[in-house]
mmCIF file of C-alpha atoms in Angstrom:
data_model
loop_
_atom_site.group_PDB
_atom_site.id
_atom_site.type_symbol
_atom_site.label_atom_id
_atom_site.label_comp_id
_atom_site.label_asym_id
_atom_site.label_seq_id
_atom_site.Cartn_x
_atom_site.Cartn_y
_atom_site.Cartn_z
ATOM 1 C CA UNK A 1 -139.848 -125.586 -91.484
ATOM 2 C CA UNK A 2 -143.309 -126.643 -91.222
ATOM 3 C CA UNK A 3 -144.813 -126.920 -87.349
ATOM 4 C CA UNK A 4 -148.281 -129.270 -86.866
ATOM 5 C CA UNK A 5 -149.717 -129.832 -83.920
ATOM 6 C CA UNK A 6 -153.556 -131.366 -82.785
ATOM 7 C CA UNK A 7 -155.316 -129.825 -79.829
ATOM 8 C CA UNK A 8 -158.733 -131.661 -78.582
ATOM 9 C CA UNK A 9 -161.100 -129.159 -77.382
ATOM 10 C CA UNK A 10 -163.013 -131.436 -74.888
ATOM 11 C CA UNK A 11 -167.019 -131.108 -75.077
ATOM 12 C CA UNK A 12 -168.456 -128.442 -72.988
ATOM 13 C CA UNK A 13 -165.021 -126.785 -71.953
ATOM 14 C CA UNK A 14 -164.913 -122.964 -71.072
ATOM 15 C CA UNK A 15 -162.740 -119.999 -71.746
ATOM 16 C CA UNK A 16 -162.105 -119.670 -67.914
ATOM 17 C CA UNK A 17 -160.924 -123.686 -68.618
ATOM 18 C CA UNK A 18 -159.715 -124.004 -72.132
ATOM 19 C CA UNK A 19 -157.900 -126.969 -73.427
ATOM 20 C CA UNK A 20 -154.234 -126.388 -73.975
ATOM 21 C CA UNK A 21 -151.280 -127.158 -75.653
ATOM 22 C CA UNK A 22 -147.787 -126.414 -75.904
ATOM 23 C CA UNK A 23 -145.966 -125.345 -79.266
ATOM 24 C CA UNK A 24 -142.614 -126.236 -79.315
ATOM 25 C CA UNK A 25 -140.928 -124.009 -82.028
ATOM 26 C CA UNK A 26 -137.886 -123.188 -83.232
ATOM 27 C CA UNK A 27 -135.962 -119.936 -83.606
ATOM 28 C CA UNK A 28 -137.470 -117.611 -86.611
ATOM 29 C CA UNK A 29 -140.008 -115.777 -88.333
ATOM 30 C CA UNK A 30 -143.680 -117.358 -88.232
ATOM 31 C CA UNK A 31 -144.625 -116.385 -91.554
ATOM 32 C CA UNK A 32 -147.870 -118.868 -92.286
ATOM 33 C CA UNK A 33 -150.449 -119.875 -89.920
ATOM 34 C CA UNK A 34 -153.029 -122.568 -90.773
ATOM 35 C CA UNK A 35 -155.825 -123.415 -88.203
ATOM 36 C CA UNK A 36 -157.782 -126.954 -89.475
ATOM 37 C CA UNK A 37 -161.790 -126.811 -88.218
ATOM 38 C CA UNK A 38 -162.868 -130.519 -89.282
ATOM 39 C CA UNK A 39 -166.528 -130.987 -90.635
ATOM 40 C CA UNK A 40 -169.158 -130.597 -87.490
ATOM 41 C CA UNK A 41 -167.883 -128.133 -85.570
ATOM 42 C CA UNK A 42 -170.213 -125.581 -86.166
ATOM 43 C CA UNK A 43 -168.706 -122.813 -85.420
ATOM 44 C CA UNK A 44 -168.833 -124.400 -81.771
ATOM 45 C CA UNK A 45 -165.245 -124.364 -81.026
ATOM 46 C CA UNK A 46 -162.783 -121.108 -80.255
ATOM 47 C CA UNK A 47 -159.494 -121.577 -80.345
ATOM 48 C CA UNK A 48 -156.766 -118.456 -79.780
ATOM 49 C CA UNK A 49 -152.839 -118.790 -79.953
ATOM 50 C CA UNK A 50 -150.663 -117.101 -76.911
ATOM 51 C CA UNK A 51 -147.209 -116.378 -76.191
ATOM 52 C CA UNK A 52 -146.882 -116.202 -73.035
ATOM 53 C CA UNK A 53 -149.675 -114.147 -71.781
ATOM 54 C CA UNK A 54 -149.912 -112.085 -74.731
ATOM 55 C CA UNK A 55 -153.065 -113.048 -77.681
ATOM 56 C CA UNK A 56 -150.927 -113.206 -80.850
ATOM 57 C CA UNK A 57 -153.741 -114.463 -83.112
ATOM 58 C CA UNK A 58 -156.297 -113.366 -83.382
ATOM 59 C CA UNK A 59 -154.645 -110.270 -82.977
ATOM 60 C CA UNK A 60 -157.810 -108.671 -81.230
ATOM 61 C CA UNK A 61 -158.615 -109.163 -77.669
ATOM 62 C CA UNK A 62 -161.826 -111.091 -76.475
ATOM 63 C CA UNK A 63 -161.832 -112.517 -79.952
ATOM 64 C CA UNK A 64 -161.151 -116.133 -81.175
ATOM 65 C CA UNK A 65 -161.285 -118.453 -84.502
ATOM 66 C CA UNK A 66 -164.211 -120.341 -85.624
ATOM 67 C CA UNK A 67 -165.279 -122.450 -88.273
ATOM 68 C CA UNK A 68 -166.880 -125.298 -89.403
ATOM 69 C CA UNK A 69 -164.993 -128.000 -92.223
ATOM 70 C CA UNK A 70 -162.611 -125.380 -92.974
ATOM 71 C CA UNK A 71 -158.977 -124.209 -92.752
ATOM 72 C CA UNK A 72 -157.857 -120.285 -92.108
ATOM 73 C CA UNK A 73 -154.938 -120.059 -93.539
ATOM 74 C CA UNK A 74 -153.196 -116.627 -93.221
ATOM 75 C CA UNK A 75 -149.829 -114.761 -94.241
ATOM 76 C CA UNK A 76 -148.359 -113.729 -90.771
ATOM 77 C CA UNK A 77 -145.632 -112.037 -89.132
ATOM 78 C CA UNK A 78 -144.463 -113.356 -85.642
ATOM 79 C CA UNK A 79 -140.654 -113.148 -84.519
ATOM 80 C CA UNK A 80 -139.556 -115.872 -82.636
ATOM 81 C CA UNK A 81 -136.040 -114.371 -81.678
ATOM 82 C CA UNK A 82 -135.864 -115.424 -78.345
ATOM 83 C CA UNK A 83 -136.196 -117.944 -75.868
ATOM 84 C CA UNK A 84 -138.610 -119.397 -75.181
ATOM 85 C CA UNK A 85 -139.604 -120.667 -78.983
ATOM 86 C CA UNK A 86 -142.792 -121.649 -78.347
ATOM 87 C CA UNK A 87 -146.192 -120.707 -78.519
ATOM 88 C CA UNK A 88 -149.694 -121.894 -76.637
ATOM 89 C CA UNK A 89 -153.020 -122.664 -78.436
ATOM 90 C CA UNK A 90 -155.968 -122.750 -76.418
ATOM 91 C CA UNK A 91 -159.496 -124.026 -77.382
ATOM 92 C CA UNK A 92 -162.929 -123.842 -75.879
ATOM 93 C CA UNK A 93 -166.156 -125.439 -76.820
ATOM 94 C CA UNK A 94 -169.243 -124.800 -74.085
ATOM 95 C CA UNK A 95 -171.876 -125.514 -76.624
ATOM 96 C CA UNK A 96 -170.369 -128.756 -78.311
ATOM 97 C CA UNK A 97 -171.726 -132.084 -77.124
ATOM 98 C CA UNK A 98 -168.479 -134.006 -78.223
ATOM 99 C CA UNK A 99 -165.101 -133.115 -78.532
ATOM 100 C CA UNK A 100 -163.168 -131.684 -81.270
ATOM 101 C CA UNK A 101 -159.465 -132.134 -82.454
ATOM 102 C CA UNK A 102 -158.125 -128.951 -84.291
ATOM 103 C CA UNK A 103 -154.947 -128.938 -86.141
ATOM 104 C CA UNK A 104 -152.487 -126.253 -86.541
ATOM 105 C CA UNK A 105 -149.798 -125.474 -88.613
ATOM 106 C CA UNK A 106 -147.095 -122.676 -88.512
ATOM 107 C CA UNK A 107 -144.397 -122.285 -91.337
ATOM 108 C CA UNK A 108 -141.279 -120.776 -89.843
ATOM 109 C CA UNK A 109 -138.191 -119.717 -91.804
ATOM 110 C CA UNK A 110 -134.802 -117.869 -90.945
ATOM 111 C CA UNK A 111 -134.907 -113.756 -90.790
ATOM 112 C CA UNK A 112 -132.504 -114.316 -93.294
ATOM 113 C CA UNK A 113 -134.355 -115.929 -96.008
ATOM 114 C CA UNK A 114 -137.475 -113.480 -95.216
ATOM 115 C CA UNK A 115 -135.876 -110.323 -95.156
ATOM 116 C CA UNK A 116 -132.676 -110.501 -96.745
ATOM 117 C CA UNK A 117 -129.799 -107.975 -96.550
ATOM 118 C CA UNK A 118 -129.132 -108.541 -99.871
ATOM 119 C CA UNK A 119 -132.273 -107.219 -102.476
ATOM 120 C CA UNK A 120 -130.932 -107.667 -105.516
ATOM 121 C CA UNK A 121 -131.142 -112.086 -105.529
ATOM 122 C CA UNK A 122 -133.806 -113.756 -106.456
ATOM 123 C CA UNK A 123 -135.962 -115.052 -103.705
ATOM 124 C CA UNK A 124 -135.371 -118.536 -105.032
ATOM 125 C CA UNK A 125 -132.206 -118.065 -105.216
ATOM 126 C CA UNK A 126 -131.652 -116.978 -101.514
ATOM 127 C CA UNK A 127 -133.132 -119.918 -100.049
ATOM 128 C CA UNK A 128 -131.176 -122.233 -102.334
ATOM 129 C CA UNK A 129 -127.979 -121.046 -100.748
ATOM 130 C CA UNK A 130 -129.129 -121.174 -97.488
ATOM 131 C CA UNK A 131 -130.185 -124.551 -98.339
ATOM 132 C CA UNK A 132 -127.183 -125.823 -100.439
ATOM 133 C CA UNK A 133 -124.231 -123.356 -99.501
ATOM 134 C CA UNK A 134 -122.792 -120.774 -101.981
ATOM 135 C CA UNK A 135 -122.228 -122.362 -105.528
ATOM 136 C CA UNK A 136 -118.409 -121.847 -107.164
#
């Protein structure tokens, strides 16, 4: 499953009074993280992801993404075994004279298909039985 989600950072906004919004996510393993910068922001705009009141990415504290016409686009780790599945992104521009939509993406897929029990199948193959059911 593929999350997106758009957050406007409003112009001139602070980390004491980010912009926020509310990742609704399903049950799983956040295995790709994608954070779209569109051209012109400069490195202007910060923008961290939370779960609950713990900084999940980026992973150190104080610290935030920037960019400028770009897209990080990382191989992550981030169990989402229990309630609630969702995560917050918050963004932050005091410099910027106009606001800024950023767009992110998380790819989430089943423990299961990630870390199998079973090693010797084919990664393909996994996901095309939990996709399609056992063949006969």
């Amino acid at each position: 499953m593929i999350y997106e989600y758009d957050l406007t950072v409003a112009a001139a906004s602070t980390q004491a009074a980010p912009s926020t919004a509310r990742l609704s996510l399903s049950h799983g393993i956040i295995h790709r993280l994608e954070v779209s910068y569109p051209p012109g922001c400069h490195n202007l705009v910060s923008v961290v992801l939370r779960r609950g009141v713990h900084q999940v990415w980026p992973t150190n504290p104080g610290g935030a993404l920037r960019a400028d016409a770009y897209t990080i686009a990382l191989p992550v780790w981030e169990p989402l075994e229990e309630a609630p599945y969702e995560l917050q992104m918050d963004g932050w521009a005091p410099l910027a004279t106009y606001d800024h939509t950023i767009t992110v993406r998380l790819g989430i897929l089943p423990r299961e298909v990630l870390a199998p029990t079973d090693k010797s199948a084919p990664l393909l193959q996994r996901i095309s039985t939990l996709i399609f059911g056992r063949g006969s």
